[in-house]
Amino acid sequence: MGLADLWGHHWAGILLAALLLTMWSPPAAVQFTLDATPLTTTQGEKDVVPSRSGTPWAPQTRGRSRDVELPGRPTISISPDTAIEQREQVTLYCNTKDANVTIHWFSNDLPLVFHERMLLSTDGKKLTILTVQQEDSATYKCKAQGFYQVQSSDPTFLTVNYGPDPFEIKLDSGVSSGEVVEVIEGSSVTFSVETPSHPPPAYSWFLNNNVTLSSTTRTFTIQAVSTEHEGTYRCLVSNRATHLLRLGALEVRVLEMLTKPNIVSPSLNLVENASSVTLTCQTSHKGAGVLWFLRGQALLPSKHLVLSADNRSLVIHGLQRDDTGPYECEVWNWGSQARSKPLTLTISYGPDRVDITRGAASGVVSTIKAELNSSLTLQCQAESQPGAKFHWTLEHSTTVYMGKHLIIGALTWEDQGIYNCTASNPLTHLARSASVLVRVVGPRSSLSARVIAGIALGILTVIALSTGLGYFLYNRNARR
């Protein structure tokens, strides 16, 4: 082959190689594409504009990236690295020596999501947080992506100081106390404050604006509450970095440990159908509530049982015999209660209807037939409180027999007649009566005992008169 032929083949090879290089493209596995990964950019791109959704629009590349190897890892500079929430702006810059790279930003090892408070430079290297918030406090990294490799910077931390936020003083139970809280005398109670803050805040507790309490932590404990602990507690929370102060207040009322009340009745001599009677729940605890109980159950007010406005008095209108009770009153407050001893009323009534029975028999009688010379017992009974007093009388006789029972040992004809029993109550000043007819039956003699006695008395009288007349005549004749 001649020299000309060799030279022709040489240029043909060069042309073929150039053609192959022009047509060749890298495999899909190593091709670089701009996807939706947040906050990525390549130098020479157009400016990146944030979208409303929080993810930046993907930048468009003007030309193909060159095949480069990164000369070294990128570094991050941050200014300032400690900022105050809602007051300061922070700038992060990703330093890399190579120009033709794509920058990716990460927060706490996750792709950073762009939002309206962030601005990104056109080359993606400068990230600006316009007004920092608590959630911006994180570890940041940037990654520089070349054609063949991706290199990451060391992490850098952004510290955001914030707080304290507004707060309420709470009880140890965790329930918000509101403006006023009541605690029981002698109990232990812990008040606490919780508010987000960085760095941790300082605490100062005050009582009634002028007494500084010893506690300098977020909790304050009263071991044994007494009346001297009553007042308004305030907690001042301060942050030395943000220079913010927050003040919370809570009013504390101390409730006395309740003691048993007493029920007072105005009179011990209560009479049925009296106009009214008032029972008073006597207690020294002025702020305590009062409840009433009748026969162990909560008392239900009515026209007959009327409670006063403060529940401390119970008025019973038209007192009846079944209003005896027992009655109890209970004083209570937020954390304790105490109940009185039961009070049973003694109500005088009666006597009601009077009944007469023969002996202990239960049947009421109005007429009794009894054998001559037999014994007879009459019993009088009447319902009454206190027990009634009884007395008996027989018609056409002035004799009065006292007691519930009338006993006749041997009946005679003179014992028959109408017997009347009267029951009386000295407290109610009431009296009621009932009567029974007693008939004596048996054989009668021709002359009654009274007739015989009359005849005998007449004979004795005649004899006495005759003797006296004879003696008189004898003395008269003797004188002559």
Coordinates of C-alpha atoms in Angstrom, one line a residue, residues 78-403:
I78 CA -24.2 29.9 58.1
S79 CA -24.8 33.4 59.4
P80 CA -25.8 33.7 62.1
D81 CA -25.8 30.2 63.5
T82 CA -28.0 31.3 66.4
A83 CA -31.1 33.4 65.7
I84 CA -34.1 34.7 67.6
E85 CA -37.5 33.5 66.4
Q86 CA -39.5 36.0 64.3
R87 CA -36.8 38.6 64.6
E88 CA -33.8 37.6 62.5
Q89 CA -32.8 36.4 59.0
V90 CA -30.4 33.6 58.4
T91 CA -28.3 32.9 55.3
L92 CA -26.7 29.5 54.5
Y93 CA -24.1 29.2 51.7
C94 CA -22.8 26.0 50.1
N95 CA -19.2 26.5 49.1
T96 CA -17.9 24.3 46.3
K97 CA -14.9 24.9 44.0
D98 CA -16.6 23.4 40.9
A99 CA -19.0 25.6 39.0
N100 CA -20.9 23.0 36.9
V101 CA -22.7 21.1 39.7
T102 CA -26.2 20.8 40.9
I103 CA -26.8 21.8 44.6
H104 CA -29.2 19.8 46.8
W105 CA -30.2 21.1 50.3
F106 CA -31.1 18.8 53.2
S107 CA -32.6 19.4 56.7
N108 CA -32.2 16.7 59.3
D109 CA -31.1 14.3 56.5
L110 CA -34.3 14.8 54.6
P111 CA -34.7 16.9 51.4
L112 CA -35.5 20.4 52.4
V113 CA -39.0 21.5 51.5
F114 CA -39.1 25.1 50.2
H115 CA -41.7 27.5 51.7
E116 CA -42.6 31.2 51.4
R117 CA -40.1 32.2 54.0
M118 CA -37.2 30.9 52.0
L119 CA -35.2 32.4 49.0
L120 CA -32.8 30.5 46.9
S121 CA -30.1 32.0 44.6
T122 CA -30.0 31.2 40.9
D123 CA -27.0 28.9 41.3
G124 CA -28.6 27.2 44.3
K125 CA -25.7 27.9 46.6
K126 CA -27.3 30.5 48.7
L127 CA -30.3 29.7 50.9
T128 CA -31.9 32.6 52.8
I129 CA -34.5 32.1 55.6
L130 CA -36.2 35.4 55.8
T131 CA -37.8 35.2 59.3
V132 CA -36.8 32.2 61.3
Q133 CA -39.3 30.1 63.3
Q134 CA -38.9 27.3 65.9
E135 CA -39.3 24.7 63.2
D136 CA -36.2 26.0 61.4
S137 CA -34.0 24.8 64.2
A138 CA -32.3 21.8 62.5
T139 CA -29.2 20.3 61.1
Y140 CA -28.5 21.4 57.5
K141 CA -26.3 19.9 54.7
C142 CA -25.8 20.6 51.0
K143 CA -24.8 18.1 48.4
A144 CA -23.0 18.9 45.1
Q145 CA -23.9 16.6 42.2
G146 CA -21.6 16.4 39.3
F147 CA -21.7 14.2 36.2
Y148 CA -20.1 11.1 37.9
Q149 CA -20.4 11.7 41.6
V150 CA -22.2 13.4 44.5
Q151 CA -20.4 14.8 47.5
S152 CA -22.0 16.0 50.7
S153 CA -20.9 18.7 53.2
D154 CA -20.5 18.2 56.9
P155 CA -23.7 19.0 58.8
T156 CA -24.1 22.4 60.4
F157 CA -26.7 23.2 63.1
L158 CA -29.0 26.3 63.2
T159 CA -30.1 27.2 66.7
V160 CA -33.3 29.2 67.0
N161 CA -34.0 30.8 70.4
Y162 CA -37.7 31.2 71.2
G163 CA -40.2 31.7 74.0
P164 CA -41.4 31.7 76.6
D165 CA -45.0 31.5 75.1
P166 CA -48.1 32.6 77.1
F167 CA -49.1 30.0 79.7
E168 CA -51.5 29.2 82.5
I169 CA -50.7 28.0 86.0
K170 CA -52.0 24.5 86.5
L171 CA -52.7 22.2 89.4
D172 CA -50.7 19.0 89.9
S173 CA -53.7 17.1 88.6
G174 CA -53.0 18.5 85.2
V175 CA -56.3 20.3 85.0
S176 CA -56.2 24.0 84.1
S177 CA -57.1 26.0 87.2
G178 CA -58.6 29.0 85.5
E179 CA -58.7 32.2 87.5
V180 CA -59.6 30.8 90.9
V181 CA -58.8 27.5 92.6
E182 CA -60.0 26.3 96.0
V183 CA -57.8 24.1 98.2
I184 CA -58.6 22.3 101.4
E185 CA -56.9 23.4 104.6
G186 CA -54.2 20.9 105.6
S187 CA -53.8 19.4 102.1
S188 CA -50.7 19.5 99.9
V189 CA -51.0 21.0 96.4
T190 CA -48.5 21.6 93.6
F191 CA -48.8 24.4 91.0
S192 CA -46.9 24.1 87.8
V193 CA -46.0 26.1 84.7
E194 CA -45.2 24.7 81.3
T195 CA -44.2 26.9 78.3
P196 CA -42.0 26.2 75.2
S197 CA -38.7 28.1 75.5
H198 CA -35.1 27.8 74.3
P199 CA -32.9 28.1 76.1
P200 CA -34.7 26.9 79.2
P201 CA -36.3 29.9 81.0
A202 CA -35.9 31.2 84.6
Y203 CA -38.8 31.1 87.0
S204 CA -39.8 33.5 89.9
W205 CA -42.9 33.0 92.1
F206 CA -44.7 35.7 94.0
L207 CA -47.6 35.9 96.5
N208 CA -49.8 38.9 96.5
N209 CA -47.2 40.9 94.5
N210 CA -44.9 41.6 97.4
V211 CA -43.8 38.3 98.8
T212 CA -41.1 36.5 96.9
L213 CA -41.3 32.7 97.2
S214 CA -38.3 30.5 97.4
S215 CA -39.1 28.4 94.3
T216 CA -37.1 29.1 91.2
T217 CA -38.4 26.1 89.1
R218 CA -41.4 25.4 87.0
T219 CA -43.3 23.9 90.0
F220 CA -44.3 25.3 93.4
T221 CA -45.6 23.1 96.2
I222 CA -47.5 24.0 99.4
Q223 CA -47.1 21.1 101.8
A224 CA -49.8 21.9 104.3
V225 CA -52.2 24.6 103.2
S226 CA -53.4 27.1 105.8
T227 CA -55.3 30.4 105.7
E228 CA -52.0 32.3 105.4
H229 CA -51.5 30.7 102.0
E230 CA -54.6 32.3 100.6
G231 CA -54.0 35.0 97.9
T232 CA -52.9 35.6 94.3
Y233 CA -49.9 33.6 93.1
R234 CA -47.9 34.9 90.2
C235 CA -45.1 33.2 88.2
L236 CA -42.7 35.3 86.1
V237 CA -41.0 33.3 83.3
S238 CA -38.0 34.9 81.5
N239 CA -35.7 34.0 78.6
R240 CA -32.2 35.5 78.8
A241 CA -31.6 35.0 75.0
T242 CA -34.9 36.3 73.6
H243 CA -35.3 38.8 76.5
L244 CA -39.0 37.9 76.6
L245 CA -41.0 37.9 79.9
R246 CA -44.3 36.2 80.6
L247 CA -46.5 36.5 83.7
G248 CA -49.2 34.1 84.9
A249 CA -51.5 34.6 87.8
L250 CA -53.8 32.3 89.9
E251 CA -56.0 33.2 92.9
V252 CA -56.0 30.6 95.7
R253 CA -58.8 30.3 98.2
V254 CA -58.3 28.1 101.3
L255 CA -61.3 26.1 102.4
E256 CA -61.5 25.1 106.0
M257 CA -61.6 21.5 107.0
L258 CA -65.3 21.0 107.8
T259 CA -66.6 19.9 111.2
K260 CA -69.9 18.4 112.0
P261 CA -72.9 20.8 112.1
N262 CA -75.8 20.6 114.5
I263 CA -79.5 20.8 113.9
V264 CA -81.3 23.2 116.2
S265 CA -85.0 22.9 116.9
P266 CA -86.8 25.9 118.5
S267 CA -88.9 23.8 120.8
L268 CA -88.9 20.3 122.3
N269 CA -92.7 20.3 122.8
L270 CA -94.0 20.0 119.3
V271 CA -97.7 19.5 118.8
E272 CA -99.4 18.1 115.7
N273 CA -101.2 20.6 113.5
A274 CA -99.1 23.5 114.9
S275 CA -98.7 26.3 112.3
S276 CA -95.0 25.6 111.6
V277 CA -91.6 24.6 113.0
T278 CA -88.1 25.6 111.8
L279 CA -85.0 23.4 111.9
T280 CA -81.7 25.2 111.6
C281 CA -78.4 23.7 110.4
Q282 CA -75.9 25.4 112.7
T283 CA -72.3 25.6 111.4
S284 CA -69.4 28.0 111.7
H285 CA -68.3 27.5 108.1
K286 CA -69.8 30.5 106.3
G287 CA -68.8 29.6 102.8
A288 CA -69.9 25.9 103.0
G289 CA -73.0 24.6 101.1
V290 CA -75.8 22.8 103.0
L291 CA -77.8 19.7 102.1
W292 CA -80.7 18.1 104.0
F293 CA -81.5 14.5 104.4
L294 CA -84.8 12.9 105.7
R295 CA -84.7 9.2 106.8
G296 CA -81.3 8.8 105.1
Q297 CA -82.5 10.1 101.7
A298 CA -81.9 13.5 100.1
L299 CA -84.8 15.8 101.2
L300 CA -87.1 16.9 98.4
P301 CA -88.6 20.4 99.1
S302 CA -92.3 20.8 98.8
K303 CA -95.1 23.1 100.1
H304 CA -94.9 21.1 103.3
L305 CA -91.1 21.1 103.6
V306 CA -89.6 24.5 102.6
L307 CA -85.9 25.3 102.5
S308 CA -84.5 28.8 102.9
A309 CA -82.5 30.5 100.2
D310 CA -79.2 29.4 101.6
N311 CA -80.5 25.9 102.6
R312 CA -79.5 26.5 106.2
S313 CA -83.1 26.4 107.5
L314 CA -85.9 23.9 107.0
V315 CA -89.5 25.0 107.7
I316 CA -92.1 22.3 108.3
H317 CA -95.6 23.7 107.7
G318 CA -98.6 22.0 109.3
L319 CA -96.6 19.6 111.5
Q320 CA -97.9 16.0 111.3
R321 CA -97.2 13.0 113.5
D322 CA -95.2 11.3 110.7
D323 CA -92.8 14.3 110.5
T324 CA -90.6 12.9 113.2
G325 CA -87.7 12.2 110.9
P326 CA -84.8 11.5 111.5
Y327 CA -83.4 14.7 109.9
E328 CA -79.7 15.3 109.0
C329 CA -77.9 18.3 107.5
E330 CA -74.6 18.1 105.7
V331 CA -72.1 21.0 105.1
W332 CA -69.8 20.6 102.1
N333 CA -67.2 22.5 100.1
W334 CA -64.9 21.7 97.1
G335 CA -63.1 18.9 98.8
S336 CA -64.8 17.8 102.0
Q337 CA -68.1 17.3 103.7
A338 CA -69.4 16.7 107.2
R339 CA -72.9 15.5 108.3
S340 CA -74.7 16.2 111.6
K341 CA -76.0 13.6 114.0
P342 CA -79.6 12.5 113.2
L343 CA -82.4 14.5 114.9
T344 CA -85.7 12.8 115.6
L345 CA -88.6 15.1 116.5
T346 CA -91.0 14.2 119.3
I347 CA -94.5 15.3 118.1
S348 CA -97.4 15.3 120.6
Y349 CA -100.8 14.3 119.2
G350 CA -104.1 12.8 120.3
P351 CA -105.8 11.3 122.0
D352 CA -107.6 9.8 119.0
R353 CA -110.8 7.7 119.2
V354 CA -111.3 6.1 122.6
D355 CA -112.3 2.4 122.7
I356 CA -113.5 0.3 125.6
T357 CA -112.9 -3.5 125.7
R358 CA -113.8 -6.2 128.2
G359 CA -110.5 -7.1 129.7
A360 CA -107.7 -7.7 127.3
A361 CA -110.1 -8.6 124.5
S362 CA -109.5 -6.7 121.3
G363 CA -113.2 -6.2 120.4
V364 CA -114.7 -2.9 121.2
V365 CA -117.9 -3.2 123.2
S366 CA -120.8 -0.8 123.9
T367 CA -123.0 -3.2 126.0
I368 CA -121.8 -5.8 128.5
K369 CA -124.0 -8.5 130.3
A370 CA -122.3 -9.9 133.4
E371 CA -123.5 -12.4 136.1
L372 CA -124.4 -11.2 139.5
N373 CA -121.5 -11.6 141.9
S374 CA -119.0 -12.2 139.0
S375 CA -115.9 -10.0 138.4
L376 CA -115.7 -7.6 135.6
T377 CA -112.7 -5.8 134.1
L378 CA -113.1 -2.9 131.7
Q379 CA -110.2 -1.5 129.6
C380 CA -110.0 1.9 128.0
Q381 CA -107.5 2.7 125.2
A382 CA -106.7 5.6 122.9
E383 CA -103.8 6.4 120.5
S384 CA -101.9 9.4 122.0
Q385 CA -98.4 10.9 122.2
P386 CA -97.5 11.1 125.1
G387 CA -99.7 8.3 126.5
A388 CA -103.2 9.5 127.5
K389 CA -104.5 9.7 131.1
F390 CA -107.8 7.8 131.8
H391 CA -110.5 8.2 134.4
W392 CA -113.9 6.4 134.8
T393 CA -117.3 7.6 136.1
L394 CA -120.7 5.9 136.6
E395 CA -123.9 7.7 135.8
H396 CA -125.7 9.1 138.8
S397 CA -122.5 8.7 140.9
T398 CA -119.9 11.2 141.8
T399 CA -117.2 8.6 142.3
V400 CA -114.2 8.8 139.9
Y401 CA -112.0 5.9 139.2
M402 CA -108.5 6.6 137.8
G403 CA -106.5 4.4 135.4

